[in-house]
Amino acid sequence: MADYEMKKKANIGSSSLILIFIVLCLATFGLLSLGNAKGDELLSVRNAAAVKEYYRADGLGEEFLQLVDRTLLEAGGSTEEEVKREVLSKLGDYYQEEKESFLTDIPMGAGQALRVELQADWQKRTAKVQSWKVYIREDYEIDQSVNVWSGAE
């Protein structure tokens, strides 16, 4: 009878060890999943902020396009030269003579900017989009200096 009870205890012990191992595995996988979820949340928050910033800059770019279009339409001159002179008196700061286009950079976050370049058709009194793109304004430099303790104070 004593042998029977001893074998029964051994069987309960091995199944308990397997159960403990399974519970530890599940707890470990649960914690890893929680860590991944936190990282995914941080990434999605950053992505949402970048998208929001882009749409803010895009809205300002649309306002700039409307400003140039409205100024071209409201110009009172009858010839192309008169229209150009009147428009440039109002929007001359944005005009690039070498490219013959209106240009503005709208700052965004993370060292980026939205560049809007518009080509004016003086005869039709409209503006055509030449370029509408996001570019990096600042050089990205990684800090590779490592402060290592040398043992001295």
mmCIF file with all atom_site columns, C-alpha atoms in Angstrom:
data_model
loop_
_atom_site.group_PDB
_atom_site.id
_atom_site.type_symbol
_atom_site.label_atom_id
_atom_site.label_alt_id
_atom_site.label_comp_id
_atom_site.label_asym_id
_atom_site.label_entity_id
_atom_site.label_seq_id
_atom_site.pdbx_PDB_ins_code
_atom_site.Cartn_x
_atom_site.Cartn_y
_atom_site.Cartn_z
_atom_site.occupancy
_atom_site.B_iso_or_equiv
_atom_site.pdbx_formal_charge
_atom_site.auth_seq_id
_atom_site.auth_comp_id
_atom_site.auth_asym_id
_atom_site.auth_atom_id
_atom_site.pdbx_PDB_model_num
ATOM 1   C CA . MET A 1 1   ? 0.000  0.000  0.000   1.00 0.00 ? 1   MET A CA 1
ATOM 2   C CA . ALA A 1 2   ? 2.872  2.321  0.741   1.00 0.00 ? 2   ALA A CA 1
ATOM 3   C CA . ASP A 1 3   ? 4.268  1.673  -2.751  1.00 0.00 ? 3   ASP A CA 1
ATOM 4   C CA . TYR A 1 4   ? 0.936  2.599  -4.306  1.00 0.00 ? 4   TYR A CA 1
ATOM 5   C CA . GLU A 1 5   ? 0.801  5.964  -2.466  1.00 0.00 ? 5   GLU A CA 1
ATOM 6   C CA . MET A 1 6   ? 4.394  6.785  -3.424  1.00 0.00 ? 6   MET A CA 1
ATOM 7   C CA . LYS A 1 7   ? 3.724  6.169  -7.128  1.00 0.00 ? 7   LYS A CA 1
ATOM 8   C CA . LYS A 1 8   ? 0.611  8.302  -6.928  1.00 0.00 ? 8   LYS A CA 1
ATOM 9   C CA . LYS A 1 9   ? 2.602  11.235 -5.482  1.00 0.00 ? 9   LYS A CA 1
ATOM 10  C CA . ALA A 1 10  ? 5.185  10.941 -8.252  1.00 0.00 ? 10  ALA A CA 1
ATOM 11  C CA . ASN A 1 11  ? 2.499  11.164 -10.901 1.00 0.00 ? 11  ASN A CA 1
ATOM 12  C CA . ILE A 1 12  ? 0.970  14.239 -9.302  1.00 0.00 ? 12  ILE A CA 1
ATOM 13  C CA . GLY A 1 13  ? 4.404  15.878 -9.124  1.00 0.00 ? 13  GLY A CA 1
ATOM 14  C CA . SER A 1 14  ? 5.235  15.430 -12.810 1.00 0.00 ? 14  SER A CA 1
ATOM 15  C CA . SER A 1 15  ? 1.854  16.725 -13.958 1.00 0.00 ? 15  SER A CA 1
ATOM 16  C CA . SER A 1 16  ? 2.246  19.674 -11.586 1.00 0.00 ? 16  SER A CA 1
ATOM 17  C CA . LEU A 1 17  ? 5.666  20.476 -13.077 1.00 0.00 ? 17  LEU A CA 1
ATOM 18  C CA . ILE A 1 18  ? 4.247  20.362 -16.589 1.00 0.00 ? 18  ILE A CA 1
ATOM 19  C CA . LEU A 1 19  ? 1.352  22.588 -15.530 1.00 0.00 ? 19  LEU A CA 1
ATOM 20  C CA . ILE A 1 20  ? 3.735  25.088 -13.886 1.00 0.00 ? 20  ILE A CA 1
ATOM 21  C CA . PHE A 1 21  ? 5.896  25.116 -17.026 1.00 0.00 ? 21  PHE A CA 1
ATOM 22  C CA . ILE A 1 22  ? 2.838  25.766 -19.212 1.00 0.00 ? 22  ILE A CA 1
ATOM 23  C CA . VAL A 1 23  ? 1.656  28.589 -16.929 1.00 0.00 ? 23  VAL A CA 1
ATOM 24  C CA . LEU A 1 24  ? 5.131  30.182 -17.003 1.00 0.00 ? 24  LEU A CA 1
ATOM 25  C CA . CYS A 1 25  ? 5.218  29.945 -20.811 1.00 0.00 ? 25  CYS A CA 1
ATOM 26  C CA . LEU A 1 26  ? 1.790  31.547 -21.103 1.00 0.00 ? 26  LEU A CA 1
ATOM 27  C CA . ALA A 1 27  ? 2.750  34.317 -18.665 1.00 0.00 ? 27  ALA A CA 1
ATOM 28  C CA . THR A 1 28  ? 5.967  34.982 -20.612 1.00 0.00 ? 28  THR A CA 1
ATOM 29  C CA . PHE A 1 29  ? 4.133  35.120 -23.942 1.00 0.00 ? 29  PHE A CA 1
ATOM 30  C CA . GLY A 1 30  ? 1.521  37.393 -22.375 1.00 0.00 ? 30  GLY A CA 1
ATOM 31  C CA . LEU A 1 31  ? 4.189  39.830 -21.167 1.00 0.00 ? 31  LEU A CA 1
ATOM 32  C CA . LEU A 1 32  ? 5.909  39.791 -24.561 1.00 0.00 ? 32  LEU A CA 1
ATOM 33  C CA . SER A 1 33  ? 2.583  40.513 -26.248 1.00 0.00 ? 33  SER A CA 1
ATOM 34  C CA . LEU A 1 34  ? 1.968  43.366 -23.835 1.00 0.00 ? 34  LEU A CA 1
ATOM 35  C CA . GLY A 1 35  ? 5.388  44.838 -24.671 1.00 0.00 ? 35  GLY A CA 1
ATOM 36  C CA . ASN A 1 36  ? 4.673  44.583 -28.393 1.00 0.00 ? 36  ASN A CA 1
ATOM 37  C CA . ALA A 1 37  ? 1.276  46.208 -27.913 1.00 0.00 ? 37  ALA A CA 1
ATOM 38  C CA . LYS A 1 38  ? 2.883  49.138 -26.083 1.00 0.00 ? 38  LYS A CA 1
ATOM 39  C CA . GLY A 1 39  ? 5.411  49.577 -28.898 1.00 0.00 ? 39  GLY A CA 1
ATOM 40  C CA . ASP A 1 40  ? 2.655  49.393 -31.509 1.00 0.00 ? 40  ASP A CA 1
ATOM 41  C CA . GLU A 1 41  ? 0.655  52.008 -29.626 1.00 0.00 ? 41  GLU A CA 1
ATOM 42  C CA . LEU A 1 42  ? 3.642  54.364 -29.507 1.00 0.00 ? 42  LEU A CA 1
ATOM 43  C CA . LEU A 1 43  ? 4.261  53.858 -33.220 1.00 0.00 ? 43  LEU A CA 1
ATOM 44  C CA . SER A 1 44  ? 0.625  54.535 -34.084 1.00 0.00 ? 44  SER A CA 1
ATOM 45  C CA . VAL A 1 45  ? 0.594  57.707 -31.951 1.00 0.00 ? 45  VAL A CA 1
ATOM 46  C CA . ARG A 1 46  ? 3.706  58.976 -33.758 1.00 0.00 ? 46  ARG A CA 1
ATOM 47  C CA . ASN A 1 47  ? 2.207  58.075 -37.117 1.00 0.00 ? 47  ASN A CA 1
ATOM 48  C CA . ALA A 1 48  ? -1.033 59.879 -36.254 1.00 0.00 ? 48  ALA A CA 1
ATOM 49  C CA . ALA A 1 49  ? 0.927  62.993 -35.247 1.00 0.00 ? 49  ALA A CA 1
ATOM 50  C CA . ALA A 1 50  ? 2.894  62.919 -38.514 1.00 0.00 ? 50  ALA A CA 1
ATOM 51  C CA . VAL A 1 51  ? -0.282 62.522 -40.575 1.00 0.00 ? 51  VAL A CA 1
ATOM 52  C CA . LYS A 1 52  ? -1.972 65.346 -38.669 1.00 0.00 ? 52  LYS A CA 1
ATOM 53  C CA . GLU A 1 53  ? 1.048  67.586 -39.254 1.00 0.00 ? 53  GLU A CA 1
ATOM 54  C CA . TYR A 1 54  ? 1.086  66.757 -42.972 1.00 0.00 ? 54  TYR A CA 1
ATOM 55  C CA . TYR A 1 55  ? -2.596 67.598 -43.369 1.00 0.00 ? 55  TYR A CA 1
ATOM 56  C CA . ARG A 1 56  ? -2.076 70.879 -41.499 1.00 0.00 ? 56  ARG A CA 1
ATOM 57  C CA . ALA A 1 57  ? 0.739  71.798 -43.883 1.00 0.00 ? 57  ALA A CA 1
ATOM 58  C CA . ASP A 1 58  ? -1.302 70.568 -46.857 1.00 0.00 ? 58  ASP A CA 1
ATOM 59  C CA . GLY A 1 59  ? -4.164 72.858 -45.824 1.00 0.00 ? 59  GLY A CA 1
ATOM 60  C CA . LEU A 1 60  ? -1.782 75.819 -45.657 1.00 0.00 ? 60  LEU A CA 1
ATOM 61  C CA . GLY A 1 61  ? -0.464 74.856 -49.098 1.00 0.00 ? 61  GLY A CA 1
ATOM 62  C CA . GLU A 1 62  ? -4.023 74.872 -50.457 1.00 0.00 ? 62  GLU A CA 1
ATOM 63  C CA . GLU A 1 63  ? -4.512 78.331 -48.934 1.00 0.00 ? 63  GLU A CA 1
ATOM 64  C CA . PHE A 1 64  ? -1.336 79.505 -50.692 1.00 0.00 ? 64  PHE A CA 1
ATOM 65  C CA . LEU A 1 65  ? -2.637 78.123 -54.000 1.00 0.00 ? 65  LEU A CA 1
ATOM 66  C CA . GLN A 1 66  ? -5.942 79.957 -53.465 1.00 0.00 ? 66  GLN A CA 1
ATOM 67  C CA . LEU A 1 67  ? -4.077 83.164 -52.624 1.00 0.00 ? 67  LEU A CA 1
ATOM 68  C CA . VAL A 1 68  ? -2.062 83.035 -55.848 1.00 0.00 ? 68  VAL A CA 1
ATOM 69  C CA . ASP A 1 69  ? -5.138 82.110 -57.927 1.00 0.00 ? 69  ASP A CA 1
ATOM 70  C CA . ARG A 1 70  ? -7.238 84.870 -56.361 1.00 0.00 ? 70  ARG A CA 1
ATOM 71  C CA . THR A 1 71  ? -4.483 87.451 -56.839 1.00 0.00 ? 71  THR A CA 1
ATOM 72  C CA . LEU A 1 72  ? -4.112 86.457 -60.497 1.00 0.00 ? 72  LEU A CA 1
ATOM 73  C CA . LEU A 1 73  ? -7.874 86.669 -61.103 1.00 0.00 ? 73  LEU A CA 1
ATOM 74  C CA . GLU A 1 74  ? -8.258 90.007 -59.334 1.00 0.00 ? 74  GLU A CA 1
ATOM 75  C CA . ALA A 1 75  ? -5.353 91.647 -61.176 1.00 0.00 ? 75  ALA A CA 1
ATOM 76  C CA . GLY A 1 76  ? -6.707 94.634 -63.086 1.00 0.00 ? 76  GLY A CA 1
ATOM 77  C CA . GLY A 1 77  ? -4.242 94.859 -65.958 1.00 0.00 ? 77  GLY A CA 1
ATOM 78  C CA . SER A 1 78  ? -5.236 94.177 -69.552 1.00 0.00 ? 78  SER A CA 1
ATOM 79  C CA . THR A 1 79  ? -1.859 92.934 -70.798 1.00 0.00 ? 79  THR A CA 1
ATOM 80  C CA . GLU A 1 80  ? 0.303  90.137 -69.438 1.00 0.00 ? 80  GLU A CA 1
ATOM 81  C CA . GLU A 1 81  ? 2.973  92.605 -68.307 1.00 0.00 ? 81  GLU A CA 1
ATOM 82  C CA . GLU A 1 82  ? 0.459  94.698 -66.350 1.00 0.00 ? 82  GLU A CA 1
ATOM 83  C CA . VAL A 1 83  ? -1.005 91.584 -64.711 1.00 0.00 ? 83  VAL A CA 1
ATOM 84  C CA . LYS A 1 84  ? 2.480  90.338 -63.835 1.00 0.00 ? 84  LYS A CA 1
ATOM 85  C CA . ARG A 1 85  ? 3.507  93.708 -62.404 1.00 0.00 ? 85  ARG A CA 1
ATOM 86  C CA . GLU A 1 86  ? 0.367  93.945 -60.239 1.00 0.00 ? 86  GLU A CA 1
ATOM 87  C CA . VAL A 1 87  ? 0.600  90.354 -58.981 1.00 0.00 ? 87  VAL A CA 1
ATOM 88  C CA . LEU A 1 88  ? 4.302  90.679 -58.193 1.00 0.00 ? 88  LEU A CA 1
ATOM 89  C CA . SER A 1 89  ? 3.637  93.871 -56.245 1.00 0.00 ? 89  SER A CA 1
ATOM 90  C CA . LYS A 1 90  ? 1.439  91.790 -53.906 1.00 0.00 ? 90  LYS A CA 1
ATOM 91  C CA . LEU A 1 91  ? 3.200  88.389 -53.976 1.00 0.00 ? 91  LEU A CA 1
ATOM 92  C CA . GLY A 1 92  ? 6.744  89.345 -54.922 1.00 0.00 ? 92  GLY A CA 1
ATOM 93  C CA . ASP A 1 93  ? 8.231  87.707 -51.820 1.00 0.00 ? 93  ASP A CA 1
ATOM 94  C CA . TYR A 1 94  ? 7.101  84.292 -53.073 1.00 0.00 ? 94  TYR A CA 1
ATOM 95  C CA . TYR A 1 95  ? 8.189  84.732 -56.697 1.00 0.00 ? 95  TYR A CA 1
ATOM 96  C CA . GLN A 1 96  ? 11.386 83.045 -57.919 1.00 0.00 ? 96  GLN A CA 1
ATOM 97  C CA . GLU A 1 97  ? 12.599 84.912 -61.005 1.00 0.00 ? 97  GLU A CA 1
ATOM 98  C CA . GLU A 1 98  ? 14.996 82.185 -62.192 1.00 0.00 ? 98  GLU A CA 1
ATOM 99  C CA . LYS A 1 99  ? 12.263 79.519 -62.097 1.00 0.00 ? 99  LYS A CA 1
ATOM 100 C CA . GLU A 1 100 ? 9.459  81.927 -63.018 1.00 0.00 ? 100 GLU A CA 1
ATOM 101 C CA . SER A 1 101 ? 7.269  80.405 -60.340 1.00 0.00 ? 101 SER A CA 1
ATOM 102 C CA . PHE A 1 102 ? 5.809  81.096 -56.917 1.00 0.00 ? 102 PHE A CA 1
ATOM 103 C CA . LEU A 1 103 ? 7.464  79.091 -54.165 1.00 0.00 ? 103 LEU A CA 1
ATOM 104 C CA . THR A 1 104 ? 6.798  78.630 -50.459 1.00 0.00 ? 104 THR A CA 1
ATOM 105 C CA . ASP A 1 105 ? 8.047  76.241 -47.795 1.00 0.00 ? 105 ASP A CA 1
ATOM 106 C CA . ILE A 1 106 ? 5.628  75.316 -45.020 1.00 0.00 ? 106 ILE A CA 1
ATOM 107 C CA . PRO A 1 107 ? 7.442  73.982 -41.932 1.00 0.00 ? 107 PRO A CA 1
ATOM 108 C CA . MET A 1 108 ? 6.361  70.653 -40.482 1.00 0.00 ? 108 MET A CA 1
ATOM 109 C CA . GLY A 1 109 ? 7.551  68.637 -37.506 1.00 0.00 ? 109 GLY A CA 1
ATOM 110 C CA . ALA A 1 110 ? 10.696 66.473 -37.354 1.00 0.00 ? 110 ALA A CA 1
ATOM 111 C CA . GLY A 1 111 ? 12.766 68.827 -39.514 1.00 0.00 ? 111 GLY A CA 1
ATOM 112 C CA . GLN A 1 112 ? 10.523 68.477 -42.558 1.00 0.00 ? 112 GLN A CA 1
ATOM 113 C CA . ALA A 1 113 ? 8.788  71.043 -44.751 1.00 0.00 ? 113 ALA A CA 1
ATOM 114 C CA . LEU A 1 114 ? 6.190  71.004 -47.497 1.00 0.00 ? 114 LEU A CA 1
ATOM 115 C CA . ARG A 1 115 ? 7.414  72.778 -50.627 1.00 0.00 ? 115 ARG A CA 1
ATOM 116 C CA . VAL A 1 116 ? 4.724  74.192 -52.895 1.00 0.00 ? 116 VAL A CA 1
ATOM 117 C CA . GLU A 1 117 ? 5.826  75.491 -56.290 1.00 0.00 ? 117 GLU A CA 1
ATOM 118 C CA . LEU A 1 118 ? 3.265  77.107 -58.596 1.00 0.00 ? 118 LEU A CA 1
ATOM 119 C CA . GLN A 1 119 ? 3.689  78.105 -62.242 1.00 0.00 ? 119 GLN A CA 1
ATOM 120 C CA . ALA A 1 120 ? 1.676  81.204 -63.176 1.00 0.00 ? 120 ALA A CA 1
ATOM 121 C CA . ASP A 1 121 ? -0.091 81.426 -66.526 1.00 0.00 ? 121 ASP A CA 1
ATOM 122 C CA . TRP A 1 122 ? -0.261 85.204 -66.926 1.00 0.00 ? 122 TRP A CA 1
ATOM 123 C CA . GLN A 1 123 ? -2.499 85.042 -69.987 1.00 0.00 ? 123 GLN A CA 1
ATOM 124 C CA . LYS A 1 124 ? -5.153 82.704 -68.506 1.00 0.00 ? 124 LYS A CA 1
ATOM 125 C CA . ARG A 1 125 ? -4.665 84.178 -65.027 1.00 0.00 ? 125 ARG A CA 1
ATOM 126 C CA . THR A 1 126 ? -4.355 80.806 -63.317 1.00 0.00 ? 126 THR A CA 1
ATOM 127 C CA . ALA A 1 127 ? -1.685 78.983 -61.342 1.00 0.00 ? 127 ALA A CA 1
ATOM 128 C CA . LYS A 1 128 ? -0.611 75.416 -62.072 1.00 0.00 ? 128 LYS A CA 1
ATOM 129 C CA . VAL A 1 129 ? 1.043  73.184 -59.463 1.00 0.00 ? 129 VAL A CA 1
ATOM 130 C CA . GLN A 1 130 ? 4.624  72.399 -60.492 1.00 0.00 ? 130 GLN A CA 1
ATOM 131 C CA . SER A 1 131 ? 5.720  70.699 -57.295 1.00 0.00 ? 131 SER A CA 1
ATOM 132 C CA . TRP A 1 132 ? 4.030  69.653 -54.054 1.00 0.00 ? 132 TRP A CA 1
ATOM 133 C CA . LYS A 1 133 ? 6.383  67.584 -51.933 1.00 0.00 ? 133 LYS A CA 1
ATOM 134 C CA . VAL A 1 134 ? 7.713  67.017 -48.446 1.00 0.00 ? 134 VAL A CA 1
ATOM 135 C CA . TYR A 1 135 ? 11.467 67.284 -47.996 1.00 0.00 ? 135 TYR A CA 1
ATOM 136 C CA . ILE A 1 136 ? 13.965 67.179 -45.126 1.00 0.00 ? 136 ILE A CA 1
ATOM 137 C CA . ARG A 1 137 ? 15.105 70.673 -44.094 1.00 0.00 ? 137 ARG A CA 1
ATOM 138 C CA . GLU A 1 138 ? 17.607 69.702 -41.415 1.00 0.00 ? 138 GLU A CA 1
ATOM 139 C CA . ASP A 1 139 ? 20.486 67.284 -41.635 1.00 0.00 ? 139 ASP A CA 1
ATOM 140 C CA . TYR A 1 140 ? 19.931 64.298 -39.399 1.00 0.00 ? 140 TYR A CA 1
ATOM 141 C CA . GLU A 1 141 ? 22.987 63.643 -37.241 1.00 0.00 ? 141 GLU A CA 1
ATOM 142 C CA . ILE A 1 142 ? 23.319 60.709 -34.896 1.00 0.00 ? 142 ILE A CA 1
ATOM 143 C CA . ASP A 1 143 ? 25.156 61.351 -31.630 1.00 0.00 ? 143 ASP A CA 1
ATOM 144 C CA . GLN A 1 144 ? 27.804 58.644 -31.538 1.00 0.00 ? 144 GLN A CA 1
ATOM 145 C CA . SER A 1 145 ? 29.732 59.954 -28.562 1.00 0.00 ? 145 SER A CA 1
ATOM 146 C CA . VAL A 1 146 ? 29.776 57.490 -25.690 1.00 0.00 ? 146 VAL A CA 1
ATOM 147 C CA . ASN A 1 147 ? 30.779 58.595 -22.202 1.00 0.00 ? 147 ASN A CA 1
ATOM 148 C CA . VAL A 1 148 ? 32.903 55.746 -20.847 1.00 0.00 ? 148 VAL A CA 1
ATOM 149 C CA . TRP A 1 149 ? 34.101 55.840 -17.270 1.00 0.00 ? 149 TRP A CA 1
ATOM 150 C CA . SER A 1 150 ? 37.891 55.579 -17.239 1.00 0.00 ? 150 SER A CA 1
ATOM 151 C CA . GLY A 1 151 ? 38.192 54.844 -13.520 1.00 0.00 ? 151 GLY A CA 1
ATOM 152 C CA . ALA A 1 152 ? 39.403 58.322 -12.600 1.00 0.00 ? 152 ALA A CA 1
ATOM 153 C CA . GLU A 1 153 ? 37.239 61.049 -11.148 1.00 0.00 ? 153 GLU A CA 1
#
